[in-house]
Short mmCIF file of C-alpha atoms and ligand atoms in Angstrom, two decimals:
data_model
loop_
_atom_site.label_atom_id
_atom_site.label_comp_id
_atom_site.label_asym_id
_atom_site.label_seq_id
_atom_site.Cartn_x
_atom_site.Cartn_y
_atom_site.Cartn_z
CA UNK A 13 100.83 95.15 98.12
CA UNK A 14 100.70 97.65 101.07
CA UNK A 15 103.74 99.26 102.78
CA UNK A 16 103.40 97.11 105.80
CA UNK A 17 103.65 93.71 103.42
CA UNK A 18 106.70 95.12 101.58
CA UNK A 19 109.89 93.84 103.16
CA UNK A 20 111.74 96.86 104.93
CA UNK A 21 115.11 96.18 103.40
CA UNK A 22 118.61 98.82 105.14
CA UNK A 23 121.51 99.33 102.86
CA UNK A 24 124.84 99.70 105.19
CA UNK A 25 127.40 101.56 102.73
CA UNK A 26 126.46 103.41 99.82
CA UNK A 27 129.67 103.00 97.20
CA UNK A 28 129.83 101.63 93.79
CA UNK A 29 127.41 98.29 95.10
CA UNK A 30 125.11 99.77 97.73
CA UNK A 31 123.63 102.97 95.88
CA UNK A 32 122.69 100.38 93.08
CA UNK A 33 121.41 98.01 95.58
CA UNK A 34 119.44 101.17 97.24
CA UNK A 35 118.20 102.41 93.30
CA UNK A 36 117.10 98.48 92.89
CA UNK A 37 115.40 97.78 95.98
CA UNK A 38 113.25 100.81 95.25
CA UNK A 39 112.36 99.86 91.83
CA UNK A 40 110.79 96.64 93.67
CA UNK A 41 106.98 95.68 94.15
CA UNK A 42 107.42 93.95 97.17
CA UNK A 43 110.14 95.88 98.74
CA UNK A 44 110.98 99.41 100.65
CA UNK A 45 114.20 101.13 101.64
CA UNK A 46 114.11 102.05 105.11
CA UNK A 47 117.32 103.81 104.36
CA UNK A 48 120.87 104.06 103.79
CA UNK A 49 123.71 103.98 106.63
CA UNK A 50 127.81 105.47 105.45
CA UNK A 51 130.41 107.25 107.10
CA UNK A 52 131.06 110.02 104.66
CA UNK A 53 130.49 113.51 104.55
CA UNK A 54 131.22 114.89 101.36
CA UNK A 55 128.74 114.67 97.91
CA UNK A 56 128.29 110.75 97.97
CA UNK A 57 126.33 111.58 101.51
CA UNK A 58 124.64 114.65 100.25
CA UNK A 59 123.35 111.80 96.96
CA UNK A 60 121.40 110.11 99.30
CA UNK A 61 118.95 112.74 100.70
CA UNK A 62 118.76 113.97 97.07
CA UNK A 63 117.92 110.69 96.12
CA UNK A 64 114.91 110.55 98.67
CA UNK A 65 116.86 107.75 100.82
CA UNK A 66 116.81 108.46 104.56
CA UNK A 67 120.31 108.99 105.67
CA UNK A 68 121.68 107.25 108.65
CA UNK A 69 125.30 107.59 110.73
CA UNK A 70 127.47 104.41 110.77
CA UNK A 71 127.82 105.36 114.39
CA UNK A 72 126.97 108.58 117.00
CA UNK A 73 130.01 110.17 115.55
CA UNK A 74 129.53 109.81 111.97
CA UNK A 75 126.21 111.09 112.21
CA UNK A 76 127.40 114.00 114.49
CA UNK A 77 129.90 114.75 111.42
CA UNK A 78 127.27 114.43 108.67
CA UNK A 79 125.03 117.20 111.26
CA UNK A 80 128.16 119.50 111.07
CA UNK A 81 128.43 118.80 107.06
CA UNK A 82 125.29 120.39 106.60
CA UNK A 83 123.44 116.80 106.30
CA UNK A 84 120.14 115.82 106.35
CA UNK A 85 120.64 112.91 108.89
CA UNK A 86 117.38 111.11 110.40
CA UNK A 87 119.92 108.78 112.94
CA UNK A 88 122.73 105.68 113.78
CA UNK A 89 123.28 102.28 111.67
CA UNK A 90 121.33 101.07 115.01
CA UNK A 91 118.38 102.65 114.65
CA UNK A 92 118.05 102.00 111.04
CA UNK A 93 118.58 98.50 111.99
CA UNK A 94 115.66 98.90 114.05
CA UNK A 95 113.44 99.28 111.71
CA UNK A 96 114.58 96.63 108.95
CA UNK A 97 113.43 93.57 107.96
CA UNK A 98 116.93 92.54 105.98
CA UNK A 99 120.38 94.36 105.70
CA UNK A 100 122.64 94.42 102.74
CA UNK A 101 126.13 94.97 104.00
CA UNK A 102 127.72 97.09 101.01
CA UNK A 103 131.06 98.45 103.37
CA UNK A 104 134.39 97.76 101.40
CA UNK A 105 136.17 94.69 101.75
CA UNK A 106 136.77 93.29 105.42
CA UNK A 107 134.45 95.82 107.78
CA UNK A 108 131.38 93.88 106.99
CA UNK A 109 132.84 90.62 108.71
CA UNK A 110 132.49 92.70 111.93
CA UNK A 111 128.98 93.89 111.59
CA UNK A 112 127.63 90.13 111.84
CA UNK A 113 127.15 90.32 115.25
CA UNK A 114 125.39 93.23 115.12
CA UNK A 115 122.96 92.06 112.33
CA UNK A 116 122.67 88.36 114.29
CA UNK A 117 121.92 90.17 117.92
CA UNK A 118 119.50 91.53 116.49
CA UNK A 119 117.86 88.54 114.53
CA UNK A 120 118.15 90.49 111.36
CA UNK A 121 118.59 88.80 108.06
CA UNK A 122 121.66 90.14 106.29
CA UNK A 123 123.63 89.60 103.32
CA UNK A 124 127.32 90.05 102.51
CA UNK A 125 129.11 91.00 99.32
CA UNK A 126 132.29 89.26 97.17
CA UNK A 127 134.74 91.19 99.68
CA UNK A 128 134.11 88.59 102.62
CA UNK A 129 135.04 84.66 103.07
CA UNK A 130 132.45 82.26 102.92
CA UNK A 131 133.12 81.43 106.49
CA UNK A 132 131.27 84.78 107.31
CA UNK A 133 127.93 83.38 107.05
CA UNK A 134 128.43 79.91 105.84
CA UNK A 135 126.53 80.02 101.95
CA UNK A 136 127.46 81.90 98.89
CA UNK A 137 124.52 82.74 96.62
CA UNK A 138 124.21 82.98 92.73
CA UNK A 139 119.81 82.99 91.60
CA UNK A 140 120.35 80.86 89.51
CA UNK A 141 122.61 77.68 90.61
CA UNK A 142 121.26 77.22 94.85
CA UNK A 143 118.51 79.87 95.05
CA UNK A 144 116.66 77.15 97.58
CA UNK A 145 119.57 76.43 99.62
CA UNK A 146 119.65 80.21 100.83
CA UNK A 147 115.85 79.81 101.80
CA UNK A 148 114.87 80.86 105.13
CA UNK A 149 118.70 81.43 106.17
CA UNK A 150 119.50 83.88 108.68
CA UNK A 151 122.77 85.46 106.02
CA UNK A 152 124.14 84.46 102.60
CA UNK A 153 127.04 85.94 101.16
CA UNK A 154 126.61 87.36 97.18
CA UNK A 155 129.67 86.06 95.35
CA UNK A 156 132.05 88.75 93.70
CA UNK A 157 131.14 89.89 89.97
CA UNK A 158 133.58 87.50 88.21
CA UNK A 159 132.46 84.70 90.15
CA UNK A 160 128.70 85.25 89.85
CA UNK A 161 129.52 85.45 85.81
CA UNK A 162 131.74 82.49 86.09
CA UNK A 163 128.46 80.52 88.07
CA UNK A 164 125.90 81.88 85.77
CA UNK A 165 127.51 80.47 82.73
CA UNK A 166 128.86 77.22 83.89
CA UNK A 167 125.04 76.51 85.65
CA UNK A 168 123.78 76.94 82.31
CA UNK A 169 126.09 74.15 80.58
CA UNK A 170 125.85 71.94 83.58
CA UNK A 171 122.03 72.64 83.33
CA UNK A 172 122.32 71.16 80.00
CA UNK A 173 124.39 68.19 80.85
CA UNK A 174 127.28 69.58 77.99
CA UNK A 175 130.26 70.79 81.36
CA UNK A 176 132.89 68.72 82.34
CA UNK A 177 135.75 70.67 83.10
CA UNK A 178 136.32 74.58 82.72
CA UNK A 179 139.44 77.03 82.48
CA UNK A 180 139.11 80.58 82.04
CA UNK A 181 141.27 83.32 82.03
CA UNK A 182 140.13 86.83 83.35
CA UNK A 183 140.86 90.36 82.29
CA UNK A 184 140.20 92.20 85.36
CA UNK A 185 139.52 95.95 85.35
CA UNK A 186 141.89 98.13 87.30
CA UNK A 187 139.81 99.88 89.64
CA UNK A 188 136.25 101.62 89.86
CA UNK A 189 135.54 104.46 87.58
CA UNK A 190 135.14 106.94 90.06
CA UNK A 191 137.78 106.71 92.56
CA UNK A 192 140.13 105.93 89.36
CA UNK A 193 142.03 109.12 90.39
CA UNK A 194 143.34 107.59 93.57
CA UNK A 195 144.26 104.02 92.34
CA UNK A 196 144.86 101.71 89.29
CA UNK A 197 147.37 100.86 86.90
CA UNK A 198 148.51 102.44 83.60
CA UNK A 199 150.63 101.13 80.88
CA UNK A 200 151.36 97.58 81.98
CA UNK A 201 149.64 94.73 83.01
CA UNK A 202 149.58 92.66 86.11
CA UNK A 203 149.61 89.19 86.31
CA UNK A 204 147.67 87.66 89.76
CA UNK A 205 150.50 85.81 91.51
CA UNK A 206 148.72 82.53 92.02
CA UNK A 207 147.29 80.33 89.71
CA UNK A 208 144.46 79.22 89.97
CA UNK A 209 143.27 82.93 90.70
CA UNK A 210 140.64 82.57 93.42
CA UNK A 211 137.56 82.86 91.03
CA UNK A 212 137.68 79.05 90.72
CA UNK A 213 137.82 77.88 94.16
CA UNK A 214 135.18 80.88 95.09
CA UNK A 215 132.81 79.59 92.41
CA UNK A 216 133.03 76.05 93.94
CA UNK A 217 131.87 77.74 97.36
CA UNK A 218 128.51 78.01 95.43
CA UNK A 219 128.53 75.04 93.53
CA UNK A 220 131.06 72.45 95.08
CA UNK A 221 130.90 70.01 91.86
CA UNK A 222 132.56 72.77 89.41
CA UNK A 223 135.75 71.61 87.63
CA UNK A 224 136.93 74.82 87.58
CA UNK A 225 140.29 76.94 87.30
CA UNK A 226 141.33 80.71 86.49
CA UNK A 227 143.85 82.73 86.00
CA UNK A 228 143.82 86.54 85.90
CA UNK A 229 145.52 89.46 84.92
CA UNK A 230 144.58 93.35 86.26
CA UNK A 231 144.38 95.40 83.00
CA UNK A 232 144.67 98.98 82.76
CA UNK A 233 141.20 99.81 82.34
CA UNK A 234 137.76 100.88 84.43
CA UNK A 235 134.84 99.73 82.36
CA UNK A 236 134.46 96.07 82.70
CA UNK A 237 136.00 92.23 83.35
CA UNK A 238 136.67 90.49 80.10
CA UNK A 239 136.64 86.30 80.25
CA UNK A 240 138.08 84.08 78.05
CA UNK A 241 137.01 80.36 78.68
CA UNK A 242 137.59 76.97 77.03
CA UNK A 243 136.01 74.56 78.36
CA UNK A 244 136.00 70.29 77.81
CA UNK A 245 132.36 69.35 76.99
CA UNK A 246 130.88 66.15 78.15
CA UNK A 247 129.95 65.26 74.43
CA UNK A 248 130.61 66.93 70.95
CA UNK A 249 127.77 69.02 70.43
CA UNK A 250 126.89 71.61 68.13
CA UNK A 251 127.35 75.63 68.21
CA UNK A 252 123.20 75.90 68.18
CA UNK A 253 123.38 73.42 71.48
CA UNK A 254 125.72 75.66 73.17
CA UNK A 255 124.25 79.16 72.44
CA UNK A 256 120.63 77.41 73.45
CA UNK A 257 122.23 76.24 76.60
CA UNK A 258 122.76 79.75 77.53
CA UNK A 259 119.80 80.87 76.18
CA UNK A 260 117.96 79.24 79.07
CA UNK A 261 119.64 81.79 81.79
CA UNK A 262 117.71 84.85 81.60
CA UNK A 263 120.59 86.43 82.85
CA UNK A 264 123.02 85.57 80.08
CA UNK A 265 122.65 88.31 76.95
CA UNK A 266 123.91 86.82 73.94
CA UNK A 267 125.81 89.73 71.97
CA UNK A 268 127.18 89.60 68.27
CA UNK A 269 130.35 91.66 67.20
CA UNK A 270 128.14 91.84 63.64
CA UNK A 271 125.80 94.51 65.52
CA UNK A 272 129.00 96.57 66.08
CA UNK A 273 129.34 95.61 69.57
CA UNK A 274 132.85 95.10 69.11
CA UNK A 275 134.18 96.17 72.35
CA UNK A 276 133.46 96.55 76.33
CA UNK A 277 133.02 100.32 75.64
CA UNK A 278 130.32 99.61 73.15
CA UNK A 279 128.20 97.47 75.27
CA UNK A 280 128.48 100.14 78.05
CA UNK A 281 127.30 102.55 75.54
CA UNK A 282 124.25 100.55 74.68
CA UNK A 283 123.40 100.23 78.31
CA UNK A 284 124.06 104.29 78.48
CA UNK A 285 121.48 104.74 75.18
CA UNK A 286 118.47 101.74 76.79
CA UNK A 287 119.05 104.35 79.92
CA UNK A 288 119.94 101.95 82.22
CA UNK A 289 120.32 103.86 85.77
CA UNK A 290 124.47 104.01 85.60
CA UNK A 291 125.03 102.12 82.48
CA UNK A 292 123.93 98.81 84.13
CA UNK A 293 124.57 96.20 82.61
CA UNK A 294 123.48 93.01 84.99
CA UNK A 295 123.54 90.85 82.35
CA UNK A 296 126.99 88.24 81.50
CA UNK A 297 127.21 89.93 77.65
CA UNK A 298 128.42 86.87 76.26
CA UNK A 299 129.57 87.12 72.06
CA UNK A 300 127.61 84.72 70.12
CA UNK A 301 129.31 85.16 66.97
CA UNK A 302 132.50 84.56 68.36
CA UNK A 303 131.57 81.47 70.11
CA UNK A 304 133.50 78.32 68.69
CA UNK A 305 133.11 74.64 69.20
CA UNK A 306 135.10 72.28 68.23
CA UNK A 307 134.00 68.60 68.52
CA UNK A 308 133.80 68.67 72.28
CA UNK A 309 135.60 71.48 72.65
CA UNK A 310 134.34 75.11 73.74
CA UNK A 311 135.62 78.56 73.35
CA UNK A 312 133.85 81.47 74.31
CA UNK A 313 134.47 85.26 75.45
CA UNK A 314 132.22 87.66 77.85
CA UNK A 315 131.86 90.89 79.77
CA UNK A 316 131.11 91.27 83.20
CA UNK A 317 130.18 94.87 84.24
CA UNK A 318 131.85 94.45 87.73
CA UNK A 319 129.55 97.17 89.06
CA UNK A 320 126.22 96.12 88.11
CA UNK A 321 125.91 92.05 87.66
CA UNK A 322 125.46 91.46 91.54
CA UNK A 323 122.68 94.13 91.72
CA UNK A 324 119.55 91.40 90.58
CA UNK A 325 121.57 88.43 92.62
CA UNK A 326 121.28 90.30 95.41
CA UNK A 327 117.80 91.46 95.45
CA UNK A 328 117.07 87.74 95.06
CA UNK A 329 119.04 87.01 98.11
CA UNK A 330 116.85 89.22 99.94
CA UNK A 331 113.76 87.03 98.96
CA UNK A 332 115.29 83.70 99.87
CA UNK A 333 116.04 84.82 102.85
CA UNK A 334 112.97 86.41 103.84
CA UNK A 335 111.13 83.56 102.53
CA UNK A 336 108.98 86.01 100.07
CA UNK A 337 109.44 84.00 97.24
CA UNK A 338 109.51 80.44 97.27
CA UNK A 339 110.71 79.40 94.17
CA UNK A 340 114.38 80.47 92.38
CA UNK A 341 112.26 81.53 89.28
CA UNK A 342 109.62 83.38 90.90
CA UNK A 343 112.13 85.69 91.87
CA UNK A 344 114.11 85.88 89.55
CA UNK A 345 111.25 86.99 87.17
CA UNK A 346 110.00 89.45 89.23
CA UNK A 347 113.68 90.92 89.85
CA UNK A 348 114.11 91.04 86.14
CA UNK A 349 111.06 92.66 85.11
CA UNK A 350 111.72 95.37 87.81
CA UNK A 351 115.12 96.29 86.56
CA UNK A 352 114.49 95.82 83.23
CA UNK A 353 116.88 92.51 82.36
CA UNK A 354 116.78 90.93 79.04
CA UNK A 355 118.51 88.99 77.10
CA UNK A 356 118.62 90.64 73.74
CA UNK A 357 119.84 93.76 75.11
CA UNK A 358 118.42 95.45 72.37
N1 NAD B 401 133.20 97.45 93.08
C1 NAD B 401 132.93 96.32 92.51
O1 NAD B 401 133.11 96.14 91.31
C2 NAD B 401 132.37 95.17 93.28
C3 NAD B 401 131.74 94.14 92.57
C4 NAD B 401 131.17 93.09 93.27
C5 NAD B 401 131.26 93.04 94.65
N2 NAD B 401 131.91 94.05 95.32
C6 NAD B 401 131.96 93.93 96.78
O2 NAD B 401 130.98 94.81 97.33
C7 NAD B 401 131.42 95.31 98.60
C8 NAD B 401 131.44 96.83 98.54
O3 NAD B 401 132.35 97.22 97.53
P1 NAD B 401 132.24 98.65 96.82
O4 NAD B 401 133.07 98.54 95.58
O5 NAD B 401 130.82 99.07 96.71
O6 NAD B 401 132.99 99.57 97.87
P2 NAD B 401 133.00 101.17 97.90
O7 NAD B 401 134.28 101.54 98.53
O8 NAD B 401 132.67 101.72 96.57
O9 NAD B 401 131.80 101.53 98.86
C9 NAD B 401 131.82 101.26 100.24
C10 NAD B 401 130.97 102.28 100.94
O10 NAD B 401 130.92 101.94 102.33
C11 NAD B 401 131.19 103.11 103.11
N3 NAD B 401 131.77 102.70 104.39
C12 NAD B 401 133.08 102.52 104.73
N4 NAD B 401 133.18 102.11 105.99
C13 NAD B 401 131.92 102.02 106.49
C14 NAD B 401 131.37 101.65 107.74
N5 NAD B 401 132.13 101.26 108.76
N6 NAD B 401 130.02 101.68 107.89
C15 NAD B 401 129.21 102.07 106.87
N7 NAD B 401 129.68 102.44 105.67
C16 NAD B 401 131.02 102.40 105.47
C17 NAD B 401 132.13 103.94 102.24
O11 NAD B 401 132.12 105.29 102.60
C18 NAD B 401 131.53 103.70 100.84
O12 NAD B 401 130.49 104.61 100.56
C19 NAD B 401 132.80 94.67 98.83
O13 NAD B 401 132.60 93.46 99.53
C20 NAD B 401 133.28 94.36 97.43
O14 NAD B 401 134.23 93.34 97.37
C21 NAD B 401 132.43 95.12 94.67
#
């Protein structure tokens, strides 16, 4: 493929999700990254020139700043926009809802992350459950770590005609690793106020027929999410039925606490010794061995790495959207083989 077939693909916001959106649509075939757009000044700015990533100012005055910082800066969010094909809003929480008009004025396909509503662009994407339905699209919005796991998994039941209902309860990780100076929790645990958490209801924005509820609870912690579900199968089936189920997501790892993978720390560990750029692990690590069935009930436990799991949904959102690959599969292949997803992890 020749640079001018590749899809020119901006990031806008280079934290914990856009620098591993950035390092993934590089590692892509059919993509380039025109660059990267912030509003910082310090060392996570000065990561993206290193990195080879043109730099870009959120606006005039950012990049002024990033000039006086000593930066490397080639121009404004606008004219970085200028020269895109797609945009992946990365910004925390909230400040991507006001860039859609920016991205529609100027006819540029754009996706969201887990921080915004649904209402910001009307569709909420997970590869594998309604890939087509974000064809062609001018925006979809990538659904937040815990509910892409929560998708992922139930998909592959309903796939396999074994889901009726599901209830899961959520271990949520305190805060981001690196900023885990400024916020988080120690030595307690904190219930979410509502039940049903909003996992559920978000993971019904993607696939409205979901009998789904959560709970959570904020743990004092930085690695991962931890799930617990038990879910009401259509039918007693067996514990091979179930784990084969899952085995047709390529995007579902099936670990075994026998292999010493006892703990969230291990798996992160494994990713750390594969040499996954940041530990990634984009896969749901769900634990095979600990898997239980009993007549038509199911009770099963994951990780989500919270960082890493929407890094392949979202290159695929970029394809639907840009039309460049048909077919939910054909992209999600080519994502995985680009970033290295598997399913045995080892
Ligand atoms: N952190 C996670 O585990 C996680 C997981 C899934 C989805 N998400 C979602 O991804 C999105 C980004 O979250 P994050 O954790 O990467 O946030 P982050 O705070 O780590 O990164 C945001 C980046 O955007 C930059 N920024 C701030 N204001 C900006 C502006 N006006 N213009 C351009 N850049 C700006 C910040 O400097 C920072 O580099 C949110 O919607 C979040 O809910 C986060």
């Amino acid at each position: 493929m020749t640079e001018a077939q590749k899809t020119r693909v901006a990031v806008n916001g280079y934290g914990v999700i856009g620098k591993r959106v950035a390092a993934a649509v590089v590692q892509q075939p059919d993509m380039s990254l025109v660059g990267v757009s912030d509003v910082v000044t310090d060392w996570r700015a000065r990561m993206v020139t290193r990195n080879g990533f043109p730099l870009f100012g959120a606006t005039a005055e950012h990049a002024g700043a990033m000039r006086t910082a000593g930066l490397d800066v080639t121009g404004t969010l606008d004219e970085l926009l200028g020269q895109a094909d797609a945009v992946v809003d990365c910004t925390p929480k909230r400040i991507a809802a006001k860039n859609v008009e920016v991205y529609r004025r100027r006819g540029l396909k754009f996706i969201l992350q887990g921080g915004e509503k649904h209402s910001a662009t009307g569709h909420s994407f997970v590869a594998e459950s309604n890939y087509s339905s974000a064809l062609d699209r001018e925006a979809t919005r990538v659904v937040s770590c815990n509910t892409t796991s929560i998708v992922r998994t139930l998909t592959a039941l309903k796939r396999a005609g074994l889901l009726q209902r599901a209830r899961g309860t959520l271990l949520r990780r305190a805060t981001d690793p690196w900023e885990s100076h400024e916020s988080g929790i120690m030595n307690t645990l904190v219930p979410e106020p509502e039940i049903p958490s909003h996992q559920g209801p978000d993971a019904q924005s993607v696939d409205p027929d979901l009998d789904v509820v959560t709970m959570a609870v904020k743990v004092p912690e930085t690695l991962a999410h931890l799930h617990y579900w038990s879910i009401q199968m259509t039918r007693a089936a067996s514990k091979d039925e179930v784990l084969n189920a899952f085995r047709t997501s390529s995007r579902i790892a099936l670990i075994n606490t026998g292999d010493g993978l006892v703990a969230l720390n291990t798996v992160k560990e494994l990713m750390a010794d594969r040499g996954r750029p940041h530990d990634n692990l984009y896969e749901v690590a769900l634990w095979a061995d600990m898997l239980r069935v009993q007549g038509d009930e199911l009770f099963y436990a994951y990780m989500v790495d919270n960082q890493a799991i929407v890094i392949p949904e979202t290159i695929d959102a970029i394809r639907a959207l840009t039309g460049t690959a048909r077919a939910a599969h054909e992209s999600i292949v080519r994502t995985n083989t680009a970033l290295g997803i598997d399913t045995s992890l080892m």
